[in-house]
JSON list of C-alpha atoms in Angstrom, two decimals:
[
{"chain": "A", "resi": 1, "resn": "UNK", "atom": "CA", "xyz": [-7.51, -15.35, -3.08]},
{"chain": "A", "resi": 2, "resn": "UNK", "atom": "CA", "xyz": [-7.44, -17.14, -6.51]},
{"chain": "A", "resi": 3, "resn": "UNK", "atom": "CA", "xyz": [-5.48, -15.16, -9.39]},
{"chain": "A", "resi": 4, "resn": "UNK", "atom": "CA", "xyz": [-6.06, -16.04, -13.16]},
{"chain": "A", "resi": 5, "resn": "UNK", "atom": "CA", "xyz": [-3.25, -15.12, -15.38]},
{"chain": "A", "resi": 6, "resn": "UNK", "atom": "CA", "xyz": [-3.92, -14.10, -19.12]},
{"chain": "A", "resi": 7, "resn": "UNK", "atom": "CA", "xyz": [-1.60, -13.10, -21.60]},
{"chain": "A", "resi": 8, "resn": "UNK", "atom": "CA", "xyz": [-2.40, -10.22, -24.56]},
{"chain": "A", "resi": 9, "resn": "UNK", "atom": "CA", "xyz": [-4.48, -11.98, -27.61]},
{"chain": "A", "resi": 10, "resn": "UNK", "atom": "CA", "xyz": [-3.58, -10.79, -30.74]},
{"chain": "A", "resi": 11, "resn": "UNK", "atom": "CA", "xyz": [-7.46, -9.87, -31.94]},
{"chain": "A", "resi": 12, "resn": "UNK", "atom": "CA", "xyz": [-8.57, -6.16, -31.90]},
{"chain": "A", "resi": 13, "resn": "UNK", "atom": "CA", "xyz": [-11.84, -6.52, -30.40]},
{"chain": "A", "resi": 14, "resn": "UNK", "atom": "CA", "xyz": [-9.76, -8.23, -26.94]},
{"chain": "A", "resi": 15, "resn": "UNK", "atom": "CA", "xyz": [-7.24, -5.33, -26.93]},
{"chain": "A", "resi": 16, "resn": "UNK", "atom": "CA", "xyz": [-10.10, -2.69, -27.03]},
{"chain": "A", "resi": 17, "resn": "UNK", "atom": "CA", "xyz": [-10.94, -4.47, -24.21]},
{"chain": "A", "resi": 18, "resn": "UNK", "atom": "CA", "xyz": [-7.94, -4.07, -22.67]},
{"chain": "A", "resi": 19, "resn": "UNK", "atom": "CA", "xyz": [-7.19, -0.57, -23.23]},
{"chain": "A", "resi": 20, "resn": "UNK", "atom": "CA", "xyz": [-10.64, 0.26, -21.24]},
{"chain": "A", "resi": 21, "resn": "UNK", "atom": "CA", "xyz": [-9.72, -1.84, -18.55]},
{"chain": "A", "resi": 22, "resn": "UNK", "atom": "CA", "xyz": [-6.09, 0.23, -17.92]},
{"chain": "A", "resi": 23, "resn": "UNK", "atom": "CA", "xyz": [-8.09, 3.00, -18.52]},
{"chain": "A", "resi": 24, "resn": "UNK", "atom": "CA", "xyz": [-11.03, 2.20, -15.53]},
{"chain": "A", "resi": 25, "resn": "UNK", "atom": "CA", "xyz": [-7.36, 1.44, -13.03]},
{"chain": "A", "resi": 26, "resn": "UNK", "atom": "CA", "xyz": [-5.66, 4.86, -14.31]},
{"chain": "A", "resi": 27, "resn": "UNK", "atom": "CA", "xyz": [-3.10, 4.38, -11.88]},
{"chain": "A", "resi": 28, "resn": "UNK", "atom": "CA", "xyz": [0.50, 2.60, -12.28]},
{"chain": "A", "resi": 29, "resn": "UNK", "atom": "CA", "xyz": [3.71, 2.15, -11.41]},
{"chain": "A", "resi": 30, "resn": "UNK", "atom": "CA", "xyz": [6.42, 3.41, -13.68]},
{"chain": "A", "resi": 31, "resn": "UNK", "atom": "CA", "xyz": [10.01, 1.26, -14.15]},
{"chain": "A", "resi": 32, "resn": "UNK", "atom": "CA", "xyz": [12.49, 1.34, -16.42]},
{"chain": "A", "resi": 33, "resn": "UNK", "atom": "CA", "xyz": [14.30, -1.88, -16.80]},
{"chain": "A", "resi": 34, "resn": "UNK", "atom": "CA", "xyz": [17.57, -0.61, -18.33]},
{"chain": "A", "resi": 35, "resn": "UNK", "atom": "CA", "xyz": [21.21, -1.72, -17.53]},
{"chain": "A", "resi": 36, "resn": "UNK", "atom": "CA", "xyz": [22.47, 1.91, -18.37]},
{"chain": "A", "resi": 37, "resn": "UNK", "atom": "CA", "xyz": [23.83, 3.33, -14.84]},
{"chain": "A", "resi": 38, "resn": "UNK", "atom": "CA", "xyz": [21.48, 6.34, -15.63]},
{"chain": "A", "resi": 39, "resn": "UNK", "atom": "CA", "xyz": [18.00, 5.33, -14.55]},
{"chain": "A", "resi": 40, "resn": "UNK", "atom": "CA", "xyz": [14.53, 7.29, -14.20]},
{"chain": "A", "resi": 41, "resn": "UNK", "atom": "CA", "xyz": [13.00, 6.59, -11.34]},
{"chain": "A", "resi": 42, "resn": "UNK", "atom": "CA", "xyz": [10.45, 4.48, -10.29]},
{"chain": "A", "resi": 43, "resn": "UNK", "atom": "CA", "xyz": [6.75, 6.92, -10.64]},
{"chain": "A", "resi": 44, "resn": "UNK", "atom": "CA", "xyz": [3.36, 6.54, -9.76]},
{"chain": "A", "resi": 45, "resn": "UNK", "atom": "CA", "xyz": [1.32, 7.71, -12.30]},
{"chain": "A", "resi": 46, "resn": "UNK", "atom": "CA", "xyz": [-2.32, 8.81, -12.43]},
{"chain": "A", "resi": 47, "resn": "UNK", "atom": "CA", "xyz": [-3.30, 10.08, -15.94]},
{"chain": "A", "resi": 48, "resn": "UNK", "atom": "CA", "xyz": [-3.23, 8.07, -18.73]},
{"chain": "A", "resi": 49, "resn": "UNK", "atom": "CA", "xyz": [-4.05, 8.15, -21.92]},
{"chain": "A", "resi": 50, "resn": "UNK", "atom": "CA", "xyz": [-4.23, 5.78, -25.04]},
{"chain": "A", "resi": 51, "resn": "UNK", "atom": "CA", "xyz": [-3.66, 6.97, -28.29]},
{"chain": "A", "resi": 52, "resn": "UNK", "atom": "CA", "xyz": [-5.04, 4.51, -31.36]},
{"chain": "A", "resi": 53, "resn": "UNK", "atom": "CA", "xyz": [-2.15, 3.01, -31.88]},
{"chain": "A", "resi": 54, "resn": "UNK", "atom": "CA", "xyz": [-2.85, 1.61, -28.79]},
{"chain": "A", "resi": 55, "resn": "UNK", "atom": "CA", "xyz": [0.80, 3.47, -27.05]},
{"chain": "A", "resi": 56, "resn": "UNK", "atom": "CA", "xyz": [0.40, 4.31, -23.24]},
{"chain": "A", "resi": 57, "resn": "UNK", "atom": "CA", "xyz": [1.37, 8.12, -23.14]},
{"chain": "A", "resi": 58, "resn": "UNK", "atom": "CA", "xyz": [1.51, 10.11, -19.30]},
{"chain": "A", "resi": 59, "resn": "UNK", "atom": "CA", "xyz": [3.48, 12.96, -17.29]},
{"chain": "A", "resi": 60, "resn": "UNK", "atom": "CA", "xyz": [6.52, 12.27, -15.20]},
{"chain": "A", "resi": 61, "resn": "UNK", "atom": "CA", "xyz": [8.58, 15.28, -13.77]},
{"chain": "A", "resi": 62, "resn": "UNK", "atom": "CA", "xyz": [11.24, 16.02, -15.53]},
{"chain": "A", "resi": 63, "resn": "UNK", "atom": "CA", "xyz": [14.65, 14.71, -14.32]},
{"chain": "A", "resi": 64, "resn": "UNK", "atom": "CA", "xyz": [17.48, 16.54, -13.08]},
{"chain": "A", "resi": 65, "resn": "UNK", "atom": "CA", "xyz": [19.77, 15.25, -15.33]},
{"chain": "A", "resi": 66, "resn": "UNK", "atom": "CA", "xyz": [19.33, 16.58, -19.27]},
{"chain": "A", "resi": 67, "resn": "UNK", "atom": "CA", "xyz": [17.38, 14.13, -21.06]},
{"chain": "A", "resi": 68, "resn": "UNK", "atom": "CA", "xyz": [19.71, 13.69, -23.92]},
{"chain": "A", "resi": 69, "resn": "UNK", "atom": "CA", "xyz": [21.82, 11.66, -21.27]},
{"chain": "A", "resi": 70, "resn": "UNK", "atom": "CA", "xyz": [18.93, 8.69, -20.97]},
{"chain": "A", "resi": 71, "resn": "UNK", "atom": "CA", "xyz": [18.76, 6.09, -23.36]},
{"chain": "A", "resi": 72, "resn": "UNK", "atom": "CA", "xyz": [16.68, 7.01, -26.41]},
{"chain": "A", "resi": 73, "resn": "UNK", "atom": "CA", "xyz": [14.70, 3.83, -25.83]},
{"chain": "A", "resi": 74, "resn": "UNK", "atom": "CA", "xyz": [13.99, 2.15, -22.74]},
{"chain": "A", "resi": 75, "resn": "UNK", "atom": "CA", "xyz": [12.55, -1.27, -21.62]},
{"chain": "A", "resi": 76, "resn": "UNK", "atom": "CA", "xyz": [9.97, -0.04, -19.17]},
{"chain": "A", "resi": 77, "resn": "UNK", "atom": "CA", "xyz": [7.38, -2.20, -17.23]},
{"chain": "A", "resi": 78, "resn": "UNK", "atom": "CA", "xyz": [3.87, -0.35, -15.80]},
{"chain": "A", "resi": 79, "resn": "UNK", "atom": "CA", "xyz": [1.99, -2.12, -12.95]},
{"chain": "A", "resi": 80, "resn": "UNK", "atom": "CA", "xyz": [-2.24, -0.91, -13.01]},
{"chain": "A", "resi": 81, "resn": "UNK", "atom": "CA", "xyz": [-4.04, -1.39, -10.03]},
{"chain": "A", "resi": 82, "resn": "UNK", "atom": "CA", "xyz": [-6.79, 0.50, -8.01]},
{"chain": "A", "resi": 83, "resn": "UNK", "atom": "CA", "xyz": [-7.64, -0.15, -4.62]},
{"chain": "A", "resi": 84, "resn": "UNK", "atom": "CA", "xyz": [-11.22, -2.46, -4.64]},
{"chain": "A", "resi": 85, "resn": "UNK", "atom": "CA", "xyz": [-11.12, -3.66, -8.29]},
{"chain": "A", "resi": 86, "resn": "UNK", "atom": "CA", "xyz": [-10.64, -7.25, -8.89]},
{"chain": "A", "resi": 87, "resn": "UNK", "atom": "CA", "xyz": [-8.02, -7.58, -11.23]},
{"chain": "A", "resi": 88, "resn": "UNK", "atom": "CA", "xyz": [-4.85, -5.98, -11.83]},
{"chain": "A", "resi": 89, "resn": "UNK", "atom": "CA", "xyz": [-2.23, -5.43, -15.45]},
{"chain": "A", "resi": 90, "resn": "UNK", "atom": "CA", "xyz": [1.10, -5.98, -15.94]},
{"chain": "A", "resi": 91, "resn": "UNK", "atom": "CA", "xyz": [2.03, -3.95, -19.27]},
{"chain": "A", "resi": 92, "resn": "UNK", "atom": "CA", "xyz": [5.58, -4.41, -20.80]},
{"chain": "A", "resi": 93, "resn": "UNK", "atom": "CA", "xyz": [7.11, -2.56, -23.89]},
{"chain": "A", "resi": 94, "resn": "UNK", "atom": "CA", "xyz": [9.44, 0.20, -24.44]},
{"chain": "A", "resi": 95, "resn": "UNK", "atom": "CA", "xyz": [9.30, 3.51, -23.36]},
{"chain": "A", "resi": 96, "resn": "UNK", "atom": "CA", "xyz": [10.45, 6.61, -25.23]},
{"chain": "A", "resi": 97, "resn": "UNK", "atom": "CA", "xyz": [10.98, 10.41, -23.65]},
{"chain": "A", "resi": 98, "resn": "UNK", "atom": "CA", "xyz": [9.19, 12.72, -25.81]},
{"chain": "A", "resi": 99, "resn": "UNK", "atom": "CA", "xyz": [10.30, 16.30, -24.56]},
{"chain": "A", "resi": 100, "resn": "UNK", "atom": "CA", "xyz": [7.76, 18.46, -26.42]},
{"chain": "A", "resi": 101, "resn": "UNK", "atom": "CA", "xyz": [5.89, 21.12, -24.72]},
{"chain": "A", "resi": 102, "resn": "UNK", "atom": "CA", "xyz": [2.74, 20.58, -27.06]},
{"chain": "A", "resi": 103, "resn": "UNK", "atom": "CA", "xyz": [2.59, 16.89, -25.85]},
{"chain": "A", "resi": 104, "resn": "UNK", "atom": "CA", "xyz": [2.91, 17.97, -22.91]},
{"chain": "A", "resi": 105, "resn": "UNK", "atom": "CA", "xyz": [0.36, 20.27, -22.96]},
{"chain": "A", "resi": 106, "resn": "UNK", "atom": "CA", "xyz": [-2.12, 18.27, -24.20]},
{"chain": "A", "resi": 107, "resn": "UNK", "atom": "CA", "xyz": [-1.49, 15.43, -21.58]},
{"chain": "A", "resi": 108, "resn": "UNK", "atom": "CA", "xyz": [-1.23, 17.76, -18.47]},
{"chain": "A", "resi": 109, "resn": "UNK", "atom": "CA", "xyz": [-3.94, 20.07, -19.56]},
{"chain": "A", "resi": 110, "resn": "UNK", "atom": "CA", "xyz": [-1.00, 22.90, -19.15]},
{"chain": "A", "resi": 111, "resn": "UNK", "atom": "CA", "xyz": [2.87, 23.59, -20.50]},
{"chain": "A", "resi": 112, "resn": "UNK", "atom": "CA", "xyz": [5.04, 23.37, -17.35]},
{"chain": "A", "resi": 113, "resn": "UNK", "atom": "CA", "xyz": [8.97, 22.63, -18.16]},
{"chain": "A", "resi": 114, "resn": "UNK", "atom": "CA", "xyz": [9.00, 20.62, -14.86]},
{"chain": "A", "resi": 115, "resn": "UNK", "atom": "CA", "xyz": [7.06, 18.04, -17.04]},
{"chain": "A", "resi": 116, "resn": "UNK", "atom": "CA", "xyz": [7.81, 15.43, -19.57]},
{"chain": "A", "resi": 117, "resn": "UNK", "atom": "CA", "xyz": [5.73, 13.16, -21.57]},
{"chain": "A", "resi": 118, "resn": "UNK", "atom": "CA", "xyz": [6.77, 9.31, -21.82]},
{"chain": "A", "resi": 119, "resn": "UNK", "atom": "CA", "xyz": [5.22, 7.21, -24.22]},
{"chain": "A", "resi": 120, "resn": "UNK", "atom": "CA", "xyz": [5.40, 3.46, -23.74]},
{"chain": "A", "resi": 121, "resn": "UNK", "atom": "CA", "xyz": [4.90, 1.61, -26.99]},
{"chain": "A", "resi": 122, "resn": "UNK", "atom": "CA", "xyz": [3.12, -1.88, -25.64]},
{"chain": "A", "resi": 123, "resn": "UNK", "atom": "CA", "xyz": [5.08, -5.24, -26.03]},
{"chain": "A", "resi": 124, "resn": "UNK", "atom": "CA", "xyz": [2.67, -7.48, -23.32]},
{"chain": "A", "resi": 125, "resn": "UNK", "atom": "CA", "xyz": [-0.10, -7.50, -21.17]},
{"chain": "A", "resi": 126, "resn": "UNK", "atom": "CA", "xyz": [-0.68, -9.45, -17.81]},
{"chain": "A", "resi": 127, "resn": "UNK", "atom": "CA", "xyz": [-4.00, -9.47, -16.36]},
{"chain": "A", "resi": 128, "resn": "UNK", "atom": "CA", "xyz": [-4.20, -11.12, -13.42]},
{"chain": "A", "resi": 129, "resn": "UNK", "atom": "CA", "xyz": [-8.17, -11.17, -11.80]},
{"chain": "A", "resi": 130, "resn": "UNK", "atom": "CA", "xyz": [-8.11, -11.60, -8.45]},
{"chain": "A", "resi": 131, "resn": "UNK", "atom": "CA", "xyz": [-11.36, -13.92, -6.75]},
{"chain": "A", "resi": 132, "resn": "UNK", "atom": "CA", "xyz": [-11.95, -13.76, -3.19]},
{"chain": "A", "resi": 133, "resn": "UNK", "atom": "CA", "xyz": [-13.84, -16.85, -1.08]},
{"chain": "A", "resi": 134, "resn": "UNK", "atom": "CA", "xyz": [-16.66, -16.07, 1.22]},
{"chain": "A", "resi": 135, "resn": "UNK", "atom": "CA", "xyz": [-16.11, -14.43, 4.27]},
{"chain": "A", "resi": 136, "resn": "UNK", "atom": "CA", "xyz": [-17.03, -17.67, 5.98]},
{"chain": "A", "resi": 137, "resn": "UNK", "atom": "CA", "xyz": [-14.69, -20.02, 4.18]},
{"chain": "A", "resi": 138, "resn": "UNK", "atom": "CA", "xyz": [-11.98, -17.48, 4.88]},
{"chain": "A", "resi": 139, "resn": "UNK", "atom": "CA", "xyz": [-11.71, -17.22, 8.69]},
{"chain": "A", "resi": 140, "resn": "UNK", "atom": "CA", "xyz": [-13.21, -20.93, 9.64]},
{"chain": "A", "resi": 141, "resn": "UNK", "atom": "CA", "xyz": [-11.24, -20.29, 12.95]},
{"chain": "A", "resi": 142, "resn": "UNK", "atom": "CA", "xyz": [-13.14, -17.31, 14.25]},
{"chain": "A", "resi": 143, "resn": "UNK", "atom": "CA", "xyz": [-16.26, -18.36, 13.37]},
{"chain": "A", "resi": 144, "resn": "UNK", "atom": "CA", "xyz": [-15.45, -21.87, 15.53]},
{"chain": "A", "resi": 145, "resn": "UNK", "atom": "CA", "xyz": [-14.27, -19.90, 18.44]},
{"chain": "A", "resi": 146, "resn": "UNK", "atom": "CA", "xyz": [-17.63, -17.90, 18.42]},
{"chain": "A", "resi": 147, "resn": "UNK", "atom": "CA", "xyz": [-19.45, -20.52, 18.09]},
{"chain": "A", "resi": 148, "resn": "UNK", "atom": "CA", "xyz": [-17.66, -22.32, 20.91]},
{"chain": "A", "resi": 149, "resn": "UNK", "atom": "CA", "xyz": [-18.17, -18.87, 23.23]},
{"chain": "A", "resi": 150, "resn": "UNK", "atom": "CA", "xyz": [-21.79, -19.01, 22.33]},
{"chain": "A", "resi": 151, "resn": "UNK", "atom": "CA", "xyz": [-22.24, -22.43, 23.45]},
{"chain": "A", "resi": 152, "resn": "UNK", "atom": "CA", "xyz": [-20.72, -21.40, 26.84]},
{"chain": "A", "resi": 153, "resn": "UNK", "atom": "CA", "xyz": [-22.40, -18.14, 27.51]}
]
């Protein structure tokens, strides 16, 4: 397995390129990277959206705790991947809880109050493609022993 590592370019037409790419994965892994002792948790998320601005916005549930006791802004990190595709994203920027049922609503496709909307404002992007060799190159060592065994049977 060979990875190639690219950083975010800074031209348009790339990050349009980007944002369809996070949006053909559509599924991530939510962390905050704050050193408050209140945390949100890590979440795997499945709908995302991209508004123009190019900001990540999905649905968590809501925590426990009221949400005025989070940070207002927090460093947050979302992983992309999809089983079978051959690349994955690292996305880094800050996140912001946006507690309004009409956001909400819009992302969820209904107003529950068990839901809240994050938005995650986009600092970097990793994209790491992922090559596989040959099936042949790959496991040398069975296809020797087989060809050993056939030599013998």
């Amino acid at each position: 397995m060979i990875t190639k590592f690219f950083t975010q370019p800074d031209t348009l037409e790339s990050t349009s390129e980007f944002k369809q790419q996070i949006l053909a994965l559509g599924s991530a892994l939510f962390f905050t990277e704050n050193e408050s002792l209140l945390k949100l948790p890590v979440h795997v998320i499945n709908n995302v959206q991209m508004d123009d601005d190019n900001q990540i916005w999905f649905i968590i549930q809501r925590p426990t705790q009221a949400l005025t006791e989070f940070d207002a802004t927090l460093p947050a990190k979302l992983e992309f991947f999809k089983k079978g595709m051959p690349y994955h994203i690292k996305v880094t920027g800050t996140a912001f809880i946006v507690d309004s049922t009409t956001k909400v609503e819009a992302l969820a496709g209904s107003n529950s109050k068990e839901l809240v909307a994050i938005c995650v404002k986009i600092r970097t992007i990793d994209y790491f493609e992922t090559v596989t060799k040959p099936a042949q190159n790959r496991n040398w060592l069975q296809q020797s022993k087989q060809q050993l065994s056939s030599l013998f049977s």
